[in-house]
mmCIF file of C-alpha atoms in Angstrom:
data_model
loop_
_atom_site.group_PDB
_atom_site.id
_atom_site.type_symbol
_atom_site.label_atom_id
_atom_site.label_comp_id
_atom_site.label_asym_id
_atom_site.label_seq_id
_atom_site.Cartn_x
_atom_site.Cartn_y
_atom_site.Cartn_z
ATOM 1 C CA UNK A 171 71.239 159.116 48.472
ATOM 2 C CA UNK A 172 71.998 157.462 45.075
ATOM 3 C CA UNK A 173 69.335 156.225 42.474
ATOM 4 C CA UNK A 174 69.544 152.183 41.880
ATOM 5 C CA UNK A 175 69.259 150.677 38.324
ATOM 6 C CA UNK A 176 65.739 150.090 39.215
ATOM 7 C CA UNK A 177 65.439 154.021 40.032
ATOM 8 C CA UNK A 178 67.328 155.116 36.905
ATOM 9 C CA UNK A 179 64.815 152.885 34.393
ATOM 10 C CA UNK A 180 61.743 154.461 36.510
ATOM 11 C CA UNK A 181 63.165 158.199 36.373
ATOM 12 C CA UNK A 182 63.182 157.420 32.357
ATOM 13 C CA UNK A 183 60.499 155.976 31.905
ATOM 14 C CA UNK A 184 58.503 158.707 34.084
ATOM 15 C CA UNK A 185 60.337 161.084 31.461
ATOM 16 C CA UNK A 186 59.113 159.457 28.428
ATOM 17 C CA UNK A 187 55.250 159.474 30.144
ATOM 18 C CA UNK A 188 55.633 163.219 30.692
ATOM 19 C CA UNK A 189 56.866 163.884 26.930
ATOM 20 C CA UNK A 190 53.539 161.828 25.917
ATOM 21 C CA UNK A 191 51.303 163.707 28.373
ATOM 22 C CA UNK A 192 52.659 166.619 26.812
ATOM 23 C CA UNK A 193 51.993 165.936 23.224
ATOM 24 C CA UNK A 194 48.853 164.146 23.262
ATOM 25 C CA UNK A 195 47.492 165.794 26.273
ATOM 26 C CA UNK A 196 45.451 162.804 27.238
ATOM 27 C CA UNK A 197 44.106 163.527 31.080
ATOM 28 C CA UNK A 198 44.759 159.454 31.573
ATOM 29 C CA UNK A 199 48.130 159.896 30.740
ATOM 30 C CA UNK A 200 48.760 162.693 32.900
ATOM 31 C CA UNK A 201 47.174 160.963 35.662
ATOM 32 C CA UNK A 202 49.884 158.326 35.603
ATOM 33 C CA UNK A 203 52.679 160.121 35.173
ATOM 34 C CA UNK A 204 51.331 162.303 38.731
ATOM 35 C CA UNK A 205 50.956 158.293 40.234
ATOM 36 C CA UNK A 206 55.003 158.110 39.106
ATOM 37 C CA UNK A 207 56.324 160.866 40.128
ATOM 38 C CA UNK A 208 54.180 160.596 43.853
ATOM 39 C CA UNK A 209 56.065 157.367 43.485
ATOM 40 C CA UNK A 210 59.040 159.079 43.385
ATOM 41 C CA UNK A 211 58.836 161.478 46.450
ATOM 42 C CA UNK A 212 57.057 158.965 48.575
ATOM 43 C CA UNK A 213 60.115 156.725 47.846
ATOM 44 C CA UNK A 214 62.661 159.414 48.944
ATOM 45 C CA UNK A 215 60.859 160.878 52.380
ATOM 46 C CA UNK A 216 59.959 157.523 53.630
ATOM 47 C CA UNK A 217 63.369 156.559 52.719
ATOM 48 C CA UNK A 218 64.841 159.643 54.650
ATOM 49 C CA UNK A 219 62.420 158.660 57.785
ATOM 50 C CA UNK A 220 63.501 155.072 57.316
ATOM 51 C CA UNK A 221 67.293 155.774 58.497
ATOM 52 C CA UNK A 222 66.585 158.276 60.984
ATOM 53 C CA UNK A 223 66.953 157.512 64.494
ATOM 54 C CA UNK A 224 69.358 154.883 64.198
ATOM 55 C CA UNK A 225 72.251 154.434 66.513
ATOM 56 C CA UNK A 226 75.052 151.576 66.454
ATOM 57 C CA UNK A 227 77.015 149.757 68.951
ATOM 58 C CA UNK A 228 79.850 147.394 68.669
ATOM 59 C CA UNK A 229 81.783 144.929 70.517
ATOM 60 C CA UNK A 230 84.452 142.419 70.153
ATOM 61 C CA UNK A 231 84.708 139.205 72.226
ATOM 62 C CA UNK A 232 87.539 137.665 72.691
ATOM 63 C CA UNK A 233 91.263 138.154 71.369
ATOM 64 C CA UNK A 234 91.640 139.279 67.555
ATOM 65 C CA UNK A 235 94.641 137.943 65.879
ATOM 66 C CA UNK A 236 96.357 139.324 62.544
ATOM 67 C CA UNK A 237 94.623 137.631 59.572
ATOM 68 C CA UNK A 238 92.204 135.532 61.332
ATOM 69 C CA UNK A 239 88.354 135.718 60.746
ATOM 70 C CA UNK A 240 86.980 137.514 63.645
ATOM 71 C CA UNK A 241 83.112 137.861 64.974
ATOM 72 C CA UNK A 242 82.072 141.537 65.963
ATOM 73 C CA UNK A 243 79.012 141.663 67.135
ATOM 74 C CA UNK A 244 76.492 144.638 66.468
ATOM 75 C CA UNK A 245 73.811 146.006 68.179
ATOM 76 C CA UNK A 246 71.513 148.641 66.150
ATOM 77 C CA UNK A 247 68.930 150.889 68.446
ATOM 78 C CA UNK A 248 65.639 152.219 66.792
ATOM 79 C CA UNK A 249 65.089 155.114 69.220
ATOM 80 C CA UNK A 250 61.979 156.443 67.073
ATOM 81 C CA UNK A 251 58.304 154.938 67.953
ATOM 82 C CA UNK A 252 58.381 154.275 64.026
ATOM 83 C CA UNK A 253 59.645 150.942 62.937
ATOM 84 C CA UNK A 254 62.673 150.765 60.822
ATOM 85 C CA UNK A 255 62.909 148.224 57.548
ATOM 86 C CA UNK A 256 64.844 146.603 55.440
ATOM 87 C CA UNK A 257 68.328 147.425 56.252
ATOM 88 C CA UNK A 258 72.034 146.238 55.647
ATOM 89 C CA UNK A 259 74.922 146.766 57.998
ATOM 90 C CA UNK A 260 78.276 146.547 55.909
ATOM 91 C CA UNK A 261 81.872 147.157 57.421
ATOM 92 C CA UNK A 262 85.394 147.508 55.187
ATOM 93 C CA UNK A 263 87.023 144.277 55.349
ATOM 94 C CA UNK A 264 83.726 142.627 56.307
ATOM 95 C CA UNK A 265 83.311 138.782 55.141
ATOM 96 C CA UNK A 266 79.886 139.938 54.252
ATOM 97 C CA UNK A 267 76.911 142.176 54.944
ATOM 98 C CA UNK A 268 74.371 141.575 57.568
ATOM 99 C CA UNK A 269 70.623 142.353 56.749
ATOM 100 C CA UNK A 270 68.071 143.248 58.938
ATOM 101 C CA UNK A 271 64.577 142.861 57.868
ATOM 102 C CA UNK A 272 62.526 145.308 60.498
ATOM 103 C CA UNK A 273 63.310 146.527 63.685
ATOM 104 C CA UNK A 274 60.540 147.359 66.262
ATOM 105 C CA UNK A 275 60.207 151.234 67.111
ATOM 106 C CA UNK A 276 62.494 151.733 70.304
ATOM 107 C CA UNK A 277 63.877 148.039 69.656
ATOM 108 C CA UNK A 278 67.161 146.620 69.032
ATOM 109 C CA UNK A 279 68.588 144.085 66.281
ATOM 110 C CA UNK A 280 71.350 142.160 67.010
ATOM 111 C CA UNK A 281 73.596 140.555 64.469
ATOM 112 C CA UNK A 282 76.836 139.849 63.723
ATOM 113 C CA UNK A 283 79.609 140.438 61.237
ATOM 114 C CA UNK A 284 83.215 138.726 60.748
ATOM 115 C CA UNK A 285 85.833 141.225 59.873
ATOM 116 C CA UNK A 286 89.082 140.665 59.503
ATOM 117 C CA UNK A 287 92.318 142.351 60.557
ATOM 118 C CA UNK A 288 95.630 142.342 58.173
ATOM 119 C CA UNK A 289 97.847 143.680 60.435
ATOM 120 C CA UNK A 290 99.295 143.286 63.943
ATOM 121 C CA UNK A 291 98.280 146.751 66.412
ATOM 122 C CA UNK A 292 95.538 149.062 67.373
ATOM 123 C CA UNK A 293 92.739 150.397 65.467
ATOM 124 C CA UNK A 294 89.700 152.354 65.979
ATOM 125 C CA UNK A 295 86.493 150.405 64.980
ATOM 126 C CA UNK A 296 85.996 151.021 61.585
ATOM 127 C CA UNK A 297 83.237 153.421 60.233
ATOM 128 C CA UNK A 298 80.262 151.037 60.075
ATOM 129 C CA UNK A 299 77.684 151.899 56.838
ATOM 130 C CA UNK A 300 73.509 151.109 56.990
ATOM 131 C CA UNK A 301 71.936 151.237 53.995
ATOM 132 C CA UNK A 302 68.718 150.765 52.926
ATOM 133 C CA UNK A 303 66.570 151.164 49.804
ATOM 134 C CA UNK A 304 63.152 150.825 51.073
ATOM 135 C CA UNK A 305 60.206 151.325 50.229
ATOM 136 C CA UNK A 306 60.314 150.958 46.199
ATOM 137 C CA UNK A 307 64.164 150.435 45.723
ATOM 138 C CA UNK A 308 64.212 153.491 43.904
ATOM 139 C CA UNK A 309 66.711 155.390 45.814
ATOM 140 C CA UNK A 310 69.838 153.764 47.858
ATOM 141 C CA UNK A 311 70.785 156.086 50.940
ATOM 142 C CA UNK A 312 73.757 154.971 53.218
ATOM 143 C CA UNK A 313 74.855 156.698 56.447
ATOM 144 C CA UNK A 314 77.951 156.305 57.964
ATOM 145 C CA UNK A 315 78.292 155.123 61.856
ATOM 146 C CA UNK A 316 81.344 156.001 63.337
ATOM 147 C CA UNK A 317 81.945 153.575 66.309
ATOM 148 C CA UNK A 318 83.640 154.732 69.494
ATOM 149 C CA UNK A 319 86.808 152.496 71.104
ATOM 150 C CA UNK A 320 89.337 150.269 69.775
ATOM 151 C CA UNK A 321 90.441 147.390 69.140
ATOM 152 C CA UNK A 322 93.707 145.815 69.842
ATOM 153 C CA UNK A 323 94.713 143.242 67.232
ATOM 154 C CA UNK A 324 97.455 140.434 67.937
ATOM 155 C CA UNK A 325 100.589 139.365 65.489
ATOM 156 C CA UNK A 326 99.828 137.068 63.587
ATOM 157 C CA UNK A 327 99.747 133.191 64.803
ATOM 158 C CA UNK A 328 102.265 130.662 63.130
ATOM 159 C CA UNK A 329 102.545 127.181 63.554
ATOM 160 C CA UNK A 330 105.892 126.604 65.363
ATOM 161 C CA UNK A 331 105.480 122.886 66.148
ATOM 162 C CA UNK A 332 108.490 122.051 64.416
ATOM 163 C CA UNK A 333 110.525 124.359 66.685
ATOM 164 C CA UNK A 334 108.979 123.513 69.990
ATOM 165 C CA UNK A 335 109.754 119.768 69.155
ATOM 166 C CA UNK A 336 113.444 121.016 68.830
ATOM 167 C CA UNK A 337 113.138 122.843 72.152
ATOM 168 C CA UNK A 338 111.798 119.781 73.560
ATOM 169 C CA UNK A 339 114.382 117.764 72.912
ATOM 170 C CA UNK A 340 117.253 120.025 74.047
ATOM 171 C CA UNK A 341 114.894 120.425 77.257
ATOM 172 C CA UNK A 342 114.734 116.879 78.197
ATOM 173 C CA UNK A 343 118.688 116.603 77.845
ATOM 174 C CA UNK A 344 118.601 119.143 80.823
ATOM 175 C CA UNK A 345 116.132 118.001 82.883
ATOM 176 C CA UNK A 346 116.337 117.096 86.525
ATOM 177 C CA UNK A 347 113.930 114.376 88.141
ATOM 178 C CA UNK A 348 112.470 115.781 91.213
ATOM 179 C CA UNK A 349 109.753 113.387 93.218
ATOM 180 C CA UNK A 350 106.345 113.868 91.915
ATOM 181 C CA UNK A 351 103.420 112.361 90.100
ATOM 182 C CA UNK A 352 104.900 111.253 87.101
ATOM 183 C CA UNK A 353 105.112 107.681 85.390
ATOM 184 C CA UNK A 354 108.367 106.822 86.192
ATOM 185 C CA UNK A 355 109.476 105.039 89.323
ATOM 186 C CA UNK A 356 111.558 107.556 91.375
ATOM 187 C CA UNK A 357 112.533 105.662 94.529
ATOM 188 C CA UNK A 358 111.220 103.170 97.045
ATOM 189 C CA UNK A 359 110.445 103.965 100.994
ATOM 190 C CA UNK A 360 108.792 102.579 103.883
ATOM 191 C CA UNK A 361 104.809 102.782 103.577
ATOM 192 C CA UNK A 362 103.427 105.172 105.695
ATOM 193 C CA UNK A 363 99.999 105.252 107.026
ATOM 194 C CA UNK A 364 97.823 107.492 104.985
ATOM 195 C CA UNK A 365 99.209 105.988 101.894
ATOM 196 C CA UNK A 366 97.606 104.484 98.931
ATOM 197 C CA UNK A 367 97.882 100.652 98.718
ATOM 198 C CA UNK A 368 98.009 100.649 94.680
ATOM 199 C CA UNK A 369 101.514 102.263 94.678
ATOM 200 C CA UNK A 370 102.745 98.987 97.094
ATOM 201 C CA UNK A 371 105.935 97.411 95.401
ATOM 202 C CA UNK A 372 104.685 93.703 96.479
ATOM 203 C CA UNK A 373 108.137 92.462 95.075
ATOM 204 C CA UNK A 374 110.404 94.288 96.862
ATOM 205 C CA UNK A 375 108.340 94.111 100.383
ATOM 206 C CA UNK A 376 108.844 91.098 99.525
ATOM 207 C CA UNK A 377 112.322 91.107 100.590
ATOM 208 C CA UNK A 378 112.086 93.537 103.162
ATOM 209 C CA UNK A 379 110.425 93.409 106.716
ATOM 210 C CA UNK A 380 107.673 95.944 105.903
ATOM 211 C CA UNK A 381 105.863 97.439 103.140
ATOM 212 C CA UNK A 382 107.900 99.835 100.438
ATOM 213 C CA UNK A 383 105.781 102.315 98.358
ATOM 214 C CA UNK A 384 106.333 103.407 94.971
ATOM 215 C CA UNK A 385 107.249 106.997 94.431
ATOM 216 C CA UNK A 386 107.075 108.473 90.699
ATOM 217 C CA UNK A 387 108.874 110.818 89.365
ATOM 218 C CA UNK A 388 108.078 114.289 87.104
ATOM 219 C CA UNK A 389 110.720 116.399 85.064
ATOM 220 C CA UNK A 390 110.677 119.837 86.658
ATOM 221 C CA UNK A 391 109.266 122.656 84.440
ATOM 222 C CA UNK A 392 111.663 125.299 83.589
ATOM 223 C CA UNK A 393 110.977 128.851 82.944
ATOM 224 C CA UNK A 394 111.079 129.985 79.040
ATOM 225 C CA UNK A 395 113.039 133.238 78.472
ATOM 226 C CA UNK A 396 111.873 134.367 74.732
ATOM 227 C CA UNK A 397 114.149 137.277 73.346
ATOM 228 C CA UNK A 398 113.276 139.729 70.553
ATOM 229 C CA UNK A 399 115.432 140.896 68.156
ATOM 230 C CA UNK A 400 113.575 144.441 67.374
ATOM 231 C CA UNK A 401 117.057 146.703 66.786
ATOM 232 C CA UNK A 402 117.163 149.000 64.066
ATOM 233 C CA UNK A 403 118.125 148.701 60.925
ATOM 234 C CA UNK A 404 115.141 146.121 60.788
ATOM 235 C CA UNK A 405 113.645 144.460 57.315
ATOM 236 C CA UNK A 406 109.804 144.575 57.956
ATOM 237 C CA UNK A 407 108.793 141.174 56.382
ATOM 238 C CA UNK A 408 111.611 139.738 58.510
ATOM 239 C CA UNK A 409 110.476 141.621 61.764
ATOM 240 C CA UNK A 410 107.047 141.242 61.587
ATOM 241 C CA UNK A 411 107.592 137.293 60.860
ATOM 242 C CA UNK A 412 110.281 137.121 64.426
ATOM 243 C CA UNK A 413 107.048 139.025 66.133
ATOM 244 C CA UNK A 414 105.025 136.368 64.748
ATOM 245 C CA UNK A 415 107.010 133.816 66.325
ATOM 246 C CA UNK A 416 107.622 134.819 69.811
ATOM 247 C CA UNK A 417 103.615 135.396 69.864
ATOM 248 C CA UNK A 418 103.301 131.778 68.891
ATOM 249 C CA UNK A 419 106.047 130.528 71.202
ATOM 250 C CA UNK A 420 104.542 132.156 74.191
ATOM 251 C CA UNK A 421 101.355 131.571 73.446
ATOM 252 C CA UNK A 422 102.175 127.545 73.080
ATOM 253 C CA UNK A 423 104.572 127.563 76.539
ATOM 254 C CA UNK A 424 101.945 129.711 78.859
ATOM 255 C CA UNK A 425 98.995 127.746 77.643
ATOM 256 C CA UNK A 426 101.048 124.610 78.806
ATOM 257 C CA UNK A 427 101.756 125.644 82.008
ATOM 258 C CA UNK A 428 105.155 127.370 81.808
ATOM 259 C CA UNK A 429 106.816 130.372 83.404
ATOM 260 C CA UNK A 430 107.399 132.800 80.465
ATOM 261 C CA UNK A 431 109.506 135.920 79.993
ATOM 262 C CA UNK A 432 109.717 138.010 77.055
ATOM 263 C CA UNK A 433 112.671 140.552 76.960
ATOM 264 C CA UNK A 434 113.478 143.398 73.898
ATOM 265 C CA UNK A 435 114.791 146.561 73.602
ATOM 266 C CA UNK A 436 113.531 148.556 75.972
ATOM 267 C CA UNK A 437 111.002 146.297 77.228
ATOM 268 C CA UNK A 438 111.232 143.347 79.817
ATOM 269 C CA UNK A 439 107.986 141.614 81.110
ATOM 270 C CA UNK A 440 109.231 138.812 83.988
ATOM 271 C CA UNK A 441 108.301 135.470 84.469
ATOM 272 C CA UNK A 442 103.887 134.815 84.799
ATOM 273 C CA UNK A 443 101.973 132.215 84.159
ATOM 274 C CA UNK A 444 98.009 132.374 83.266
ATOM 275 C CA UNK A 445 95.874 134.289 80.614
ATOM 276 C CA UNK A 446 96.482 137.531 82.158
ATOM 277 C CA UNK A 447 100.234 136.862 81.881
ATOM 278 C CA UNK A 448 99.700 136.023 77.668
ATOM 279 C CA UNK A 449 97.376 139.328 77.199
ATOM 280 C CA UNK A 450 100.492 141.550 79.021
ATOM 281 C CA UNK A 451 103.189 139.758 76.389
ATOM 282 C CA UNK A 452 100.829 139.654 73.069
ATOM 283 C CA UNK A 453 100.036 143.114 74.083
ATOM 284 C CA UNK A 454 103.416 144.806 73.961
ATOM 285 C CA UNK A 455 103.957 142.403 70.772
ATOM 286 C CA UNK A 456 100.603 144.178 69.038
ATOM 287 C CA UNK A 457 102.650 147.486 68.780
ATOM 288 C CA UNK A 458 106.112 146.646 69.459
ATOM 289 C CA UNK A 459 108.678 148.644 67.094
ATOM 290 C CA UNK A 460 112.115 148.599 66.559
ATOM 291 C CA UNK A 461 114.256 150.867 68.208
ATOM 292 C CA UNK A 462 117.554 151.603 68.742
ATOM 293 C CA UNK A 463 119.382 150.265 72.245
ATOM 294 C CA UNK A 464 120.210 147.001 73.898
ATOM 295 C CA UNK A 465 118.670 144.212 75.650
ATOM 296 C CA UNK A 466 118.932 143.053 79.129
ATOM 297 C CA UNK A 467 120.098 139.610 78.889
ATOM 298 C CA UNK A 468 120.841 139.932 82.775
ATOM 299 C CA UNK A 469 117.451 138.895 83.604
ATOM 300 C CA UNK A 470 117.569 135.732 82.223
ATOM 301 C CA UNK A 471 117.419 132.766 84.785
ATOM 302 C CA UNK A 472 120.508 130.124 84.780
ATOM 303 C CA UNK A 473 117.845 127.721 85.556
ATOM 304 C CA UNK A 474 115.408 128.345 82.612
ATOM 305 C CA UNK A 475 115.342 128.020 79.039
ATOM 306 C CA UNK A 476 116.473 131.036 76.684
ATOM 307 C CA UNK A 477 115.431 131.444 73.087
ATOM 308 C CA UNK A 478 116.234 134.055 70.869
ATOM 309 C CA UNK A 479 114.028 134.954 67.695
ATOM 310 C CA UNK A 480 116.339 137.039 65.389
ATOM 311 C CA UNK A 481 115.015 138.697 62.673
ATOM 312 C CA UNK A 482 117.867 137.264 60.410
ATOM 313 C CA UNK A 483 121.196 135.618 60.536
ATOM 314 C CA UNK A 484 123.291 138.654 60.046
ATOM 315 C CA UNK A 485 121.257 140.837 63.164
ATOM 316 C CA UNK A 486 123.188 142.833 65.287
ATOM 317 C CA UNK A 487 121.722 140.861 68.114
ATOM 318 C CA UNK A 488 123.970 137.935 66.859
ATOM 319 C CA UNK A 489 126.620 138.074 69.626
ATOM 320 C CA UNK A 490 124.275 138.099 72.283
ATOM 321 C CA UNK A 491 121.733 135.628 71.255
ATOM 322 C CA UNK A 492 124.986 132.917 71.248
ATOM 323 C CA UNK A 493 124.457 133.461 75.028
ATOM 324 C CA UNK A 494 120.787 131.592 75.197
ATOM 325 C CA UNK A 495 120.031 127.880 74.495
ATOM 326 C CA UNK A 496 118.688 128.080 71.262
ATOM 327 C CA UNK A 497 118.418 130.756 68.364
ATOM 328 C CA UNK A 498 115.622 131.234 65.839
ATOM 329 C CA UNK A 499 116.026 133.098 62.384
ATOM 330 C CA UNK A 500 113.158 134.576 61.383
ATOM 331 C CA UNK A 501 113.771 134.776 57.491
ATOM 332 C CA UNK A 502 113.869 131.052 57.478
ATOM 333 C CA UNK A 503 110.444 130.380 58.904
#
């Protein structure tokens, strides 16, 4: 419990009353300073009462990414009958505080604060602080809530449209046309009942004895094989930039629809699809380290597409990334 500005000025000028009381001995006088100083303790036990009782729960929804703004939400329990007032939940890092004007006795405020996470891996909440300097703002006293459970915080997010247009391109050169529901006209064949008029080629029946149907092509996916470059000696600005990227590339590729694998020393997750499959890849990249070892490039498909994020051109990785379709230098991004 601290004294504000507000407190300090009172405390003195209750001092100066006292000196007067003393020397003139004038019963008015000492009648106010006994109204100050009752000031004074009132101000400090209700304040003590005030925080008592108070427990604090938090939760995060949804995933938490290095450097972005992220909402935590807070619950705070009154579990006296008394009501509790006046109060401000603050957090380190916090964008601000949240205040909380009165809670019911054996209620529950809810609020929420945005905090936000430098740094790629897993933390413990941190130690949440409620404050309060009610009644008379005489006296600040702040208690520190320490929050069970963690948090597990994703690399951070860049934007890698320039390289996915790249990868794009050298895609389509490989592609295969496979019958589907694409755009473009795959082949012709007899209609067949069942079928939808629309896709009738009126021309070409036309010239033939029966109907012929339309049938559109689609480029067949293929599977993304992202490879890490996380072999010691490693230059942290460098590393933490390739992690980055391969969170970023599979995030982009599994969100539109394609089989990803992620492969680095001493860690291989195969081929998934879905949000379950991104969680188990930006999970290992949260606390991914380097290490010494190799990778196993065996695992990557001859019919998918391989890309290697090296931390810089002179990696030791170097040799083997020449092996996948496309390589990506971290210290140029």
């Amino acid at each position: 419990m601290k004294l504000t500005r507000e407190g300090k000025r009172f405390l003195l000028a209750s001092v100066l009353i006292a000196v007067a009381a003393v020397n003139t001995g004038n019963n008015l006088i000492y009648l106010i300073l006994s109204l100050m100083l009752s000031f004074i303790v009132l101000s400090y036990l209700i304040l003590r009462l005030n925080l008592a009782g108070l427990s604090l729960d938090v939760s995060v929804a949804g995933a938490v990414y290095a450097g972005e703004p992220v909402s935590v939400k807070l619950h705070v329990h009154n579990k006296k009958k008394l009501p509790v007032y006046s109060v401000i939940i603050a957090a380190q890092d916090a964008a601000a505080e949240v205040y909380c004007g009165q809670i019911s006795g054996h209620g529950v405020f809810r609020g929420t604060v945005v905090l936000v996470f430098g740094k790629r891996g897993l933390y413990g909440y941190r130690n949440f602080v409620v404050q309060s300097g009610f009644p008379f703002i005489l006296f600040r006293k702040s208690i520190s809530v320490e929050v069970s459970g963690q948090v597990l915080v994703y690399p951070k997010l860049l934007d890698v449209r320039e390289v996915t247009e790249v990868i794009e391109g050298r895609q389509q050169e490989g592609a295969v046309a496979v019958r589907g529901r694409g755009d473009e006209v795959y082949s012709l064949r007899a209609f067949q009942y069942g079928d939808d008029w629309r896709r009738i080629h009126w021309k070409a029946s036309a010239k033939q004895a029966g109907f012929l149907i339309r049938e559109y092509a689609e480029y067949a996916s293929q599977k993304i094989t992202l490879l890490l470059d996380n072999l010691l000696p490693q230059d942290s600005i460098h590393f933490e930039a390739a992690v980055s990227a391969a969170a970023s590339l599979a995030k982009q590729y599994i969100e539109t629809g394609y089989p990803v694998q992620f492969i680095a020393v001493g860690t291989t997750i195969p081929f998934g699809t879905g949000e379950d499959h991104l969680r188990s890849i930006l999970g290992v990249l949260s606390v991914i380290a380097p290490e010494e070892g190799f990778a196993d490039f065996s695992e990557i498909g001859e019919d998918g597409f391989s890309i290697a994020i090296l931390q810089s051109s002179r990696s030791r990785m170097r040799a083997e990334a020449a092996l996948t379709d496309i390589v990506i230098y971290a210290d140029s991004l």
